PDB file of N, CA, C and O in Angstrom:
ATOM      1  N   MET A   1     -22.365  71.095  43.861  1.00  0.00           N
ATOM      2  CA  MET A   1     -22.895  70.265  42.305  1.00  0.00           C
ATOM      3  C   MET A   1     -21.457  69.619  42.488  1.00  0.00           C
ATOM      4  O   MET A   1     -21.499  68.397  42.035  1.00  0.00           O
ATOM      5  N   ARG A   2     -20.061  70.017  42.440  1.00  0.00           N
ATOM      6  CA  ARG A   2     -18.988  69.503  42.744  1.00  0.00           C
ATOM      7  C   ARG A   2     -18.868  68.330  43.682  1.00  0.00           C
ATOM      8  O   ARG A   2     -18.531  67.293  43.326  1.00  0.00           O
ATOM      9  N   LYS A   3     -19.591  68.302  44.745  1.00  0.00           N
ATOM     10  CA  LYS A   3     -19.306  67.668  45.740  1.00  0.00           C
ATOM     11  C   LYS A   3     -20.160  66.406  45.568  1.00  0.00           C
ATOM     12  O   LYS A   3     -19.504  65.241  45.760  1.00  0.00           O
ATOM     13  N   LEU A   4     -21.264  66.970  45.252  1.00  0.00           N
ATOM     14  CA  LEU A   4     -21.777  65.696  44.679  1.00  0.00           C
ATOM     15  C   LEU A   4     -21.585  64.769  43.665  1.00  0.00           C
ATOM     16  O   LEU A   4     -21.788  63.799  43.795  1.00  0.00           O
ATOM     17  N   LEU A   5     -20.695  65.540  42.822  1.00  0.00           N
ATOM     18  CA  LEU A   5     -20.443  64.630  41.806  1.00  0.00           C
ATOM     19  C   LEU A   5     -19.299  63.668  41.970  1.00  0.00           C
ATOM     20  O   LEU A   5     -19.368  62.806  41.427  1.00  0.00           O
ATOM     21  N   TRP A   6     -18.595  64.197  42.980  1.00  0.00           N
ATOM     22  CA  TRP A   6     -17.259  63.611  43.265  1.00  0.00           C
ATOM     23  C   TRP A   6     -17.557  62.575  44.208  1.00  0.00           C
ATOM     24  O   TRP A   6     -17.083  61.908  44.118  1.00  0.00           O
ATOM     25  N   ALA A   7     -18.358  62.872  44.984  1.00  0.00           N
ATOM     26  CA  ALA A   7     -19.299  61.822  45.861  1.00  0.00           C
ATOM     27  C   ALA A   7     -19.932  60.655  45.137  1.00  0.00           C
ATOM     28  O   ALA A   7     -19.824  59.523  45.512  1.00  0.00           O
ATOM     29  N   SER A   8     -20.912  60.756  44.590  1.00  0.00           N
ATOM     30  CA  SER A   8     -21.588  59.904  43.447  1.00  0.00           C
ATOM     31  C   SER A   8     -20.259  59.185  42.686  1.00  0.00           C
ATOM     32  O   SER A   8     -20.380  57.881  42.676  1.00  0.00           O
ATOM     33  N   LEU A   9     -18.968  59.995  41.930  1.00  0.00           N
ATOM     34  CA  LEU A   9     -18.083  59.132  41.467  1.00  0.00           C
ATOM     35  C   LEU A   9     -17.232  58.022  42.550  1.00  0.00           C
ATOM     36  O   LEU A   9     -16.955  56.833  42.012  1.00  0.00           O
ATOM     37  N   ALA A  10     -16.764  58.859  43.489  1.00  0.00           N
ATOM     38  CA  ALA A  10     -16.325  57.848  44.315  1.00  0.00           C
ATOM     39  C   ALA A  10     -17.011  56.600  45.000  1.00  0.00           C
ATOM     40  O   ALA A  10     -16.672  55.710  45.310  1.00  0.00           O
ATOM     41  N   SER A  11     -18.232  56.906  45.238  1.00  0.00           N
ATOM     42  CA  SER A  11     -19.176  55.790  45.578  1.00  0.00           C
ATOM     43  C   SER A  11     -19.253  54.755  44.578  1.00  0.00           C
ATOM     44  O   SER A  11     -19.244  53.505  44.726  1.00  0.00           O
ATOM     45  N   ALA A  12     -19.404  55.144  43.385  1.00  0.00           N
ATOM     46  CA  ALA A  12     -19.762  54.404  42.403  1.00  0.00           C
ATOM     47  C   ALA A  12     -18.540  53.146  41.816  1.00  0.00           C
ATOM     48  O   ALA A  12     -18.483  52.260  41.386  1.00  0.00           O
ATOM     49  N   THR A  13     -17.118  53.989  42.178  1.00  0.00           N
ATOM     50  CA  THR A  13     -15.772  53.360  42.031  1.00  0.00           C
ATOM     51  C   THR A  13     -15.742  52.254  43.136  1.00  0.00           C
ATOM     52  O   THR A  13     -15.520  50.969  42.997  1.00  0.00           O
ATOM     53  N   VAL A  14     -15.955  52.503  44.154  1.00  0.00           N
ATOM     54  CA  VAL A  14     -16.068  51.630  45.468  1.00  0.00           C
ATOM     55  C   VAL A  14     -16.868  50.399  45.492  1.00  0.00           C
ATOM     56  O   VAL A  14     -16.440  49.358  45.203  1.00  0.00           O
ATOM     57  N   ILE A  15     -18.230  50.761  44.698  1.00  0.00           N
ATOM     58  CA  ILE A  15     -19.098  49.437  44.641  1.00  0.00           C
ATOM     59  C   ILE A  15     -19.055  48.823  43.477  1.00  0.00           C
ATOM     60  O   ILE A  15     -18.950  47.421  43.512  1.00  0.00           O
ATOM     61  N   ALA A  16     -18.297  49.124  42.265  1.00  0.00           N
ATOM     62  CA  ALA A  16     -17.727  48.769  41.086  1.00  0.00           C
ATOM     63  C   ALA A  16     -16.471  47.590  41.570  1.00  0.00           C
ATOM     64  O   ALA A  16     -16.603  46.522  41.100  1.00  0.00           O
ATOM     65  N   GLY A  17     -15.687  47.907  42.565  1.00  0.00           N
ATOM     66  CA  GLY A  17     -14.679  47.360  42.895  1.00  0.00           C
ATOM     67  C   GLY A  17     -14.992  46.334  43.918  1.00  0.00           C
ATOM     68  O   GLY A  17     -14.329  45.317  43.749  1.00  0.00           O
ATOM     69  N   VAL A  18     -16.022  46.470  44.660  1.00  0.00           N
ATOM     70  CA  VAL A  18     -16.461  45.354  45.507  1.00  0.00           C
ATOM     71  C   VAL A  18     -17.024  44.614  44.581  1.00  0.00           C
ATOM     72  O   VAL A  18     -16.830  43.128  44.722  1.00  0.00           O
ATOM     73  N   ALA A  19     -17.769  44.704  43.674  1.00  0.00           N
ATOM     74  CA  ALA A  19     -18.495  43.467  42.720  1.00  0.00           C
ATOM     75  C   ALA A  19     -17.641  43.046  42.270  1.00  0.00           C
ATOM     76  O   ALA A  19     -17.741  41.530  41.813  1.00  0.00           O
ATOM     77  N   VAL A  20     -16.927  43.575  41.562  1.00  0.00           N
ATOM     78  CA  VAL A  20     -15.474  42.702  40.686  1.00  0.00           C
ATOM     79  C   VAL A  20     -14.932  41.891  41.333  1.00  0.00           C
ATOM     80  O   VAL A  20     -14.444  40.602  41.421  1.00  0.00           O
ATOM     81  N   SER A  21     -14.257  42.448  42.398  1.00  0.00           N
ATOM     82  CA  SER A  21     -13.768  41.766  43.440  1.00  0.00           C
ATOM     83  C   SER A  21     -14.391  40.173  43.709  1.00  0.00           C
ATOM     84  O   SER A  21     -13.832  39.270  44.360  1.00  0.00           O
ATOM     85  N   ALA A  22     -15.593  40.454  44.433  1.00  0.00           N
ATOM     86  CA  ALA A  22     -16.569  39.299  44.806  1.00  0.00           C
ATOM     87  C   ALA A  22     -16.616  38.636  43.662  1.00  0.00           C
ATOM     88  O   ALA A  22     -16.614  37.140  44.041  1.00  0.00           O
ATOM     89  N   GLY A  23     -16.855  39.071  42.313  1.00  0.00           N
ATOM     90  CA  GLY A  23     -17.222  37.853  41.391  1.00  0.00           C
ATOM     91  C   GLY A  23     -16.297  36.986  40.990  1.00  0.00           C
ATOM     92  O   GLY A  23     -15.670  36.048  40.735  1.00  0.00           O
ATOM     93  N   THR A  24     -14.774  37.840  41.134  1.00  0.00           N
ATOM     94  CA  THR A  24     -13.138  37.143  41.005  1.00  0.00           C
ATOM     95  C   THR A  24     -13.215  35.927  42.156  1.00  0.00           C
ATOM     96  O   THR A  24     -12.395  35.005  41.859  1.00  0.00           O
ATOM     97  N   ALA A  25     -13.508  36.425  43.181  1.00  0.00           N
ATOM     98  CA  ALA A  25     -13.621  35.508  44.196  1.00  0.00           C
ATOM     99  C   ALA A  25     -14.289  34.282  44.403  1.00  0.00           C
ATOM    100  O   ALA A  25     -13.578  32.971  44.599  1.00  0.00           O
ATOM    101  N   GLU A  26     -15.153  34.194  43.464  1.00  0.00           N
ATOM    102  CA  GLU A  26     -16.033  33.058  43.062  1.00  0.00           C
ATOM    103  C   GLU A  26     -15.856  32.374  41.927  1.00  0.00           C
ATOM    104  O   GLU A  26     -16.605  31.145  42.302  1.00  0.00           O
ATOM    105  N   ALA A  27     -15.107  33.237  41.437  1.00  0.00           N
ATOM    106  CA  ALA A  27     -15.240  32.619  39.894  1.00  0.00           C
ATOM    107  C   ALA A  27     -14.263  31.213  39.757  1.00  0.00           C
ATOM    108  O   ALA A  27     -14.226  30.037  38.996  1.00  0.00           O
ATOM    109  N   SER A  28     -12.953  31.176  40.770  1.00  0.00           N
ATOM    110  CA  SER A  28     -12.336  30.113  40.561  1.00  0.00           C
ATOM    111  C   SER A  28     -12.451  29.670  41.769  1.00  0.00           C
ATOM    112  O   SER A  28     -12.168  29.900  43.063  1.00  0.00           O
ATOM    113  N   PRO A  29     -12.054  28.039  41.703  1.00  0.00           N
ATOM    114  CA  PRO A  29     -11.931  27.298  42.955  1.00  0.00           C
ATOM    115  C   PRO A  29     -10.440  27.283  43.601  1.00  0.00           C
ATOM    116  O   PRO A  29      -9.644  27.419  43.062  1.00  0.00           O
ATOM    117  N   PRO A  30     -10.503  27.186  44.766  1.00  0.00           N
ATOM    118  CA  PRO A  30      -9.148  27.412  45.459  1.00  0.00           C
ATOM    119  C   PRO A  30      -8.156  26.355  45.039  1.00  0.00           C
ATOM    120  O   PRO A  30      -8.664  25.331  44.601  1.00  0.00           O
ATOM    121  N   PRO A  31      -6.954  26.576  44.644  1.00  0.00           N
ATOM    122  CA  PRO A  31      -6.045  25.552  44.665  1.00  0.00           C
ATOM    123  C   PRO A  31      -6.174  24.385  45.108  1.00  0.00           C
ATOM    124  O   PRO A  31      -6.323  24.340  46.691  1.00  0.00           O
ATOM    125  N   PRO A  32      -5.482  23.232  44.798  1.00  0.00           N
ATOM    126  CA  PRO A  32      -5.610  22.130  45.494  1.00  0.00           C
ATOM    127  C   PRO A  32      -4.273  22.152  46.451  1.00  0.00           C
ATOM    128  O   PRO A  32      -3.251  22.662  46.532  1.00  0.00           O
ATOM    129  N   GLY A  33      -4.077  21.479  48.221  1.00  0.00           N
ATOM    130  CA  GLY A  33      -3.364  21.423  48.616  1.00  0.00           C
ATOM    131  C   GLY A  33      -2.148  20.457  48.175  1.00  0.00           C
ATOM    132  O   GLY A  33      -2.285  19.897  47.659  1.00  0.00           O
ATOM    133  N   PRO A  34      -1.015  20.751  48.997  1.00  0.00           N
ATOM    134  CA  PRO A  34       0.185  20.050  48.792  1.00  0.00           C
ATOM    135  C   PRO A  34       0.142  18.742  48.657  1.00  0.00           C
ATOM    136  O   PRO A  34       0.448  18.012  47.863  1.00  0.00           O
ATOM    137  N   ALA A  35      -0.627  18.102  49.933  1.00  0.00           N
ATOM    138  CA  ALA A  35      -0.636  16.806  49.716  1.00  0.00           C
ATOM    139  C   ALA A  35      -1.567  16.502  48.577  1.00  0.00           C
ATOM    140  O   ALA A  35      -1.149  15.332  48.487  1.00  0.00           O
ATOM    141  N   CYS A  36      -2.297  16.711  48.415  1.00  0.00           N
ATOM    142  CA  CYS A  36      -3.058  16.712  47.132  1.00  0.00           C
ATOM    143  C   CYS A  36      -2.224  16.315  46.028  1.00  0.00           C
ATOM    144  O   CYS A  36      -1.906  15.412  45.109  1.00  0.00           O
ATOM    145  N   ALA A  37      -1.324  17.375  45.775  1.00  0.00           N
ATOM    146  CA  ALA A  37      -0.380  17.170  44.529  1.00  0.00           C
ATOM    147  C   ALA A  37       0.587  16.299  44.775  1.00  0.00           C
ATOM    148  O   ALA A  37       1.072  15.538  43.597  1.00  0.00           O
ATOM    149  N   VAL A  38       1.124  15.932  45.813  1.00  0.00           N
ATOM    150  CA  VAL A  38       2.071  14.963  46.168  1.00  0.00           C
ATOM    151  C   VAL A  38       1.713  13.504  45.811  1.00  0.00           C
ATOM    152  O   VAL A  38       2.039  12.726  45.300  1.00  0.00           O
ATOM    153  N   PHE A  39      -0.049  13.382  46.176  1.00  0.00           N
ATOM    154  CA  PHE A  39      -0.519  12.034  45.778  1.00  0.00           C
ATOM    155  C   PHE A  39      -0.932  11.790  44.274  1.00  0.00           C
ATOM    156  O   PHE A  39      -0.651  10.848  43.861  1.00  0.00           O
ATOM    157  N   SER A  40      -1.108  12.754  43.942  1.00  0.00           N
ATOM    158  CA  SER A  40      -2.118  12.983  42.792  1.00  0.00           C
ATOM    159  C   SER A  40      -1.167  12.669  41.243  1.00  0.00           C
ATOM    160  O   SER A  40      -1.655  11.531  40.526  1.00  0.00           O
ATOM    161  N   TYR A  41      -0.170  13.348  41.374  1.00  0.00           N
ATOM    162  CA  TYR A  41       0.811  13.346  40.262  1.00  0.00           C
ATOM    163  C   TYR A  41       1.732  11.959  40.100  1.00  0.00           C
ATOM    164  O   TYR A  41       1.543  11.213  39.146  1.00  0.00           O
ATOM    165  N   PRO A  42       2.073  11.409  40.902  1.00  0.00           N
ATOM    166  CA  PRO A  42       2.498   9.689  41.205  1.00  0.00           C
ATOM    167  C   PRO A  42       1.549   8.849  40.967  1.00  0.00           C
ATOM    168  O   PRO A  42       2.096   7.836  40.384  1.00  0.00           O
ATOM    169  N   ALA A  43       0.306   9.241  41.422  1.00  0.00           N
ATOM    170  CA  ALA A  43      -0.551   8.228  40.990  1.00  0.00           C
ATOM    171  C   ALA A  43      -1.045   8.198  39.453  1.00  0.00           C
ATOM    172  O   ALA A  43      -1.244   6.982  39.218  1.00  0.00           O
ATOM    173  N   ILE A  44      -1.147   9.513  38.988  1.00  0.00           N
ATOM    174  CA  ILE A  44      -1.242   9.529  37.568  1.00  0.00           C
ATOM    175  C   ILE A  44      -0.736   8.492  36.845  1.00  0.00           C
ATOM    176  O   ILE A  44      -0.529   7.828  35.366  1.00  0.00           O
ATOM    177  N   LEU A  45       1.196   8.895  36.976  1.00  0.00           N
ATOM    178  CA  LEU A  45       1.749   8.121  36.255  1.00  0.00           C
ATOM    179  C   LEU A  45       2.176   6.908  36.377  1.00  0.00           C
ATOM    180  O   LEU A  45       1.796   6.095  35.449  1.00  0.00           O
ATOM    181  N   LEU A  46       1.854   6.398  37.633  1.00  0.00           N
ATOM    182  CA  LEU A  46       1.770   5.008  37.809  1.00  0.00           C
ATOM    183  C   LEU A  46       0.317   4.410  37.240  1.00  0.00           C
ATOM    184  O   LEU A  46       0.589   3.302  36.698  1.00  0.00           O
ATOM    185  N   ILE A  47      -0.829   5.059  37.350  1.00  0.00           N
ATOM    186  CA  ILE A  47      -2.116   4.513  36.132  1.00  0.00           C
ATOM    187  C   ILE A  47      -1.876   4.227  35.076  1.00  0.00           C
ATOM    188  O   ILE A  47      -2.003   3.401  34.474  1.00  0.00           O
ATOM    189  N   GLU A  48      -1.253   5.403  34.514  1.00  0.00           N
ATOM    190  CA  GLU A  48      -1.391   5.577  32.864  1.00  0.00           C
ATOM    191  C   GLU A  48      -0.106   4.549  32.448  1.00  0.00           C
ATOM    192  O   GLU A  48      -0.126   3.739  31.191  1.00  0.00           O
ATOM    193  N   ALA A  49       1.228   4.484  33.619  1.00  0.00           N
ATOM    194  CA  ALA A  49       2.498   3.143  33.095  1.00  0.00           C
ATOM    195  C   ALA A  49       1.552   1.598  33.364  1.00  0.00           C
ATOM    196  O   ALA A  49       1.917   0.967  32.402  1.00  0.00           O
ATOM    197  N   THR A  50       0.568   1.369  34.158  1.00  0.00           N
ATOM    198  CA  THR A  50      -0.055   0.485  34.163  1.00  0.00           C
ATOM    199  C   THR A  50      -1.361   0.051  33.546  1.00  0.00           C
ATOM    200  O   THR A  50      -2.223  -0.864  33.863  1.00  0.00           O
ATOM    201  N   GLY A  51      -1.952   1.142  32.621  1.00  0.00           N
ATOM    202  CA  GLY A  51      -3.093   0.560  31.701  1.00  0.00           C
ATOM    203  C   GLY A  51      -4.038   1.714  31.451  1.00  0.00           C
ATOM    204  O   GLY A  51      -5.003   1.707  30.834  1.00  0.00           O
ATOM    205  N   GLY A  52      -3.710   2.866  32.183  1.00  0.00           N
ATOM    206  CA  GLY A  52      -4.796   4.026  31.928  1.00  0.00           C
ATOM    207  C   GLY A  52      -6.233   3.470  32.660  1.00  0.00           C
ATOM    208  O   GLY A  52      -6.171   3.113  33.794  1.00  0.00           O
ATOM    209  N   GLN A  53      -7.184   3.650  31.759  1.00  0.00           N
ATOM    210  CA  GLN A  53      -8.657   3.115  32.242  1.00  0.00           C
ATOM    211  C   GLN A  53      -8.696   1.822  32.852  1.00  0.00           C
ATOM    212  O   GLN A  53      -9.917   1.803  33.456  1.00  0.00           O
ATOM    213  N   SER A  54      -8.051   0.791  32.369  1.00  0.00           N
ATOM    214  CA  SER A  54      -8.175  -0.255  32.501  1.00  0.00           C
ATOM    215  C   SER A  54      -7.040  -0.765  33.436  1.00  0.00           C
ATOM    216  O   SER A  54      -6.716  -2.141  33.777  1.00  0.00           O
ATOM    217  N   SER A  55      -6.319   0.399  34.294  1.00  0.00           N
ATOM    218  CA  SER A  55      -5.411  -0.212  35.249  1.00  0.00           C
ATOM    219  C   SER A  55      -6.381  -0.647  36.590  1.00  0.00           C
ATOM    220  O   SER A  55      -7.277  -0.403  37.020  1.00  0.00           O
ATOM    221  N   PRO A  56      -5.510  -1.946  36.967  1.00  0.00           N
ATOM    222  CA  PRO A  56      -6.059  -2.399  38.290  1.00  0.00           C
ATOM    223  C   PRO A  56      -5.903  -1.406  39.604  1.00  0.00           C
ATOM    224  O   PRO A  56      -6.350  -1.573  40.310  1.00  0.00           O
ATOM    225  N   LEU A  57      -4.961  -0.391  39.470  1.00  0.00           N
ATOM    226  CA  LEU A  57      -5.012   0.384  40.735  1.00  0.00           C
ATOM    227  C   LEU A  57      -5.768   1.684  40.575  1.00  0.00           C
ATOM    228  O   LEU A  57      -5.882   2.208  41.466  1.00  0.00           O
ATOM    229  N   LEU A  58      -6.944   1.770  39.323  1.00  0.00           N
ATOM    230  CA  LEU A  58      -7.621   3.259  39.478  1.00  0.00           C
ATOM    231  C   LEU A  58      -8.749   2.943  40.252  1.00  0.00           C
ATOM    232  O   LEU A  58      -8.674   4.191  41.114  1.00  0.00           O
ATOM    233  N   PRO A  59      -9.432   1.457  40.811  1.00  0.00           N
ATOM    234  CA  PRO A  59     -10.254   2.061  41.833  1.00  0.00           C
ATOM    235  C   PRO A  59      -9.610   2.314  43.019  1.00  0.00           C
ATOM    236  O   PRO A  59     -10.157   2.751  43.898  1.00  0.00           O
ATOM    237  N   LEU A  60      -8.489   1.681  43.341  1.00  0.00           N
ATOM    238  CA  LEU A  60      -7.685   1.887  44.458  1.00  0.00           C
ATOM    239  C   LEU A  60      -7.261   3.426  44.586  1.00  0.00           C
ATOM    240  O   LEU A  60      -7.470   4.151  45.957  1.00  0.00           O
ATOM    241  N   ALA A  61      -6.801   3.748  43.661  1.00  0.00           N
ATOM    242  CA  ALA A  61      -6.759   5.285  43.735  1.00  0.00           C
ATOM    243  C   ALA A  61      -7.478   6.179  43.761  1.00  0.00           C
ATOM    244  O   ALA A  61      -7.486   7.135  44.603  1.00  0.00           O
ATOM    245  N   ASN A  62      -8.606   5.774  43.011  1.00  0.00           N
ATOM    246  CA  ASN A  62     -10.004   6.638  43.462  1.00  0.00           C
ATOM    247  C   ASN A  62     -10.598   6.494  44.847  1.00  0.00           C
ATOM    248  O   ASN A  62     -11.025   7.783  45.393  1.00  0.00           O
ATOM    249  N   SER A  63     -10.166   5.234  45.513  1.00  0.00           N
ATOM    250  CA  SER A  63     -10.872   5.136  46.543  1.00  0.00           C
ATOM    251  C   SER A  63      -9.696   5.992  47.704  1.00  0.00           C
ATOM    252  O   SER A  63     -10.269   6.463  48.829  1.00  0.00           O
ATOM    253  N   ILE A  64      -8.715   6.113  47.491  1.00  0.00           N
ATOM    254  CA  ILE A  64      -7.674   6.719  48.617  1.00  0.00           C
ATOM    255  C   ILE A  64      -7.842   8.360  48.194  1.00  0.00           C
ATOM    256  O   ILE A  64      -7.262   9.095  49.291  1.00  0.00           O
ATOM    257  N   GLN A  65      -8.114   8.568  47.052  1.00  0.00           N
ATOM    258  CA  GLN A  65      -7.901  10.302  46.695  1.00  0.00           C
ATOM    259  C   GLN A  65      -8.323  11.104  47.867  1.00  0.00           C
ATOM    260  O   GLN A  65      -8.100  12.599  48.158  1.00  0.00           O
ATOM    261  N   PRO A  66      -9.729  10.852  48.358  1.00  0.00           N
ATOM    262  CA  PRO A  66     -10.266  12.189  49.330  1.00  0.00           C
ATOM    263  C   PRO A  66      -9.860  11.904  50.264  1.00  0.00           C
ATOM    264  O   PRO A  66      -9.831  13.093  50.886  1.00  0.00           O
ATOM    265  N   LEU A  67      -9.176  11.201  50.773  1.00  0.00           N
ATOM    266  CA  LEU A  67      -8.016  11.198  51.910  1.00  0.00           C
ATOM    267  C   LEU A  67      -7.253  12.439  51.989  1.00  0.00           C
ATOM    268  O   LEU A  67      -6.488  13.116  53.065  1.00  0.00           O
ATOM    269  N   PHE A  68      -6.249  12.958  50.551  1.00  0.00           N
ATOM    270  CA  PHE A  68      -5.607  13.318  50.439  1.00  0.00           C
ATOM    271  C   PHE A  68      -5.888  14.873  49.697  1.00  0.00           C
ATOM    272  O   PHE A  68      -5.470  16.096  49.752  1.00  0.00           O
ATOM    273  N   CYS A  69      -7.147  14.968  48.996  1.00  0.00           N
ATOM    274  CA  CYS A  69      -7.939  15.888  47.888  1.00  0.00           C
ATOM    275  C   CYS A  69      -9.342  16.081  48.694  1.00  0.00           C
ATOM    276  O   CYS A  69      -9.989  15.587  48.243  1.00  0.00           O
ATOM    277  N   SER A  70      -9.107  17.085  50.019  1.00  0.00           N
ATOM    278  CA  SER A  70     -10.615  17.051  50.339  1.00  0.00           C
ATOM    279  C   SER A  70     -11.287  18.573  49.947  1.00  0.00           C
ATOM    280  O   SER A  70     -10.347  19.369  49.444  1.00  0.00           O
TER     281      SER A  70
END
């Protein structure tokens, strides 16, 4: 009886661990690459300095961004 109890406890622990780790792996997207960060932060500052949403650089930055952030 004790062997059955310990076996079921061990299998439940393993199943719970797998379920939790699979849930957290899918819960958050992978972090952006370093090239994306090197492009994005200066681009954001430049766009904000030149007018924000009405900046003439915004369409250009939006068209170039997929090259760095895929």
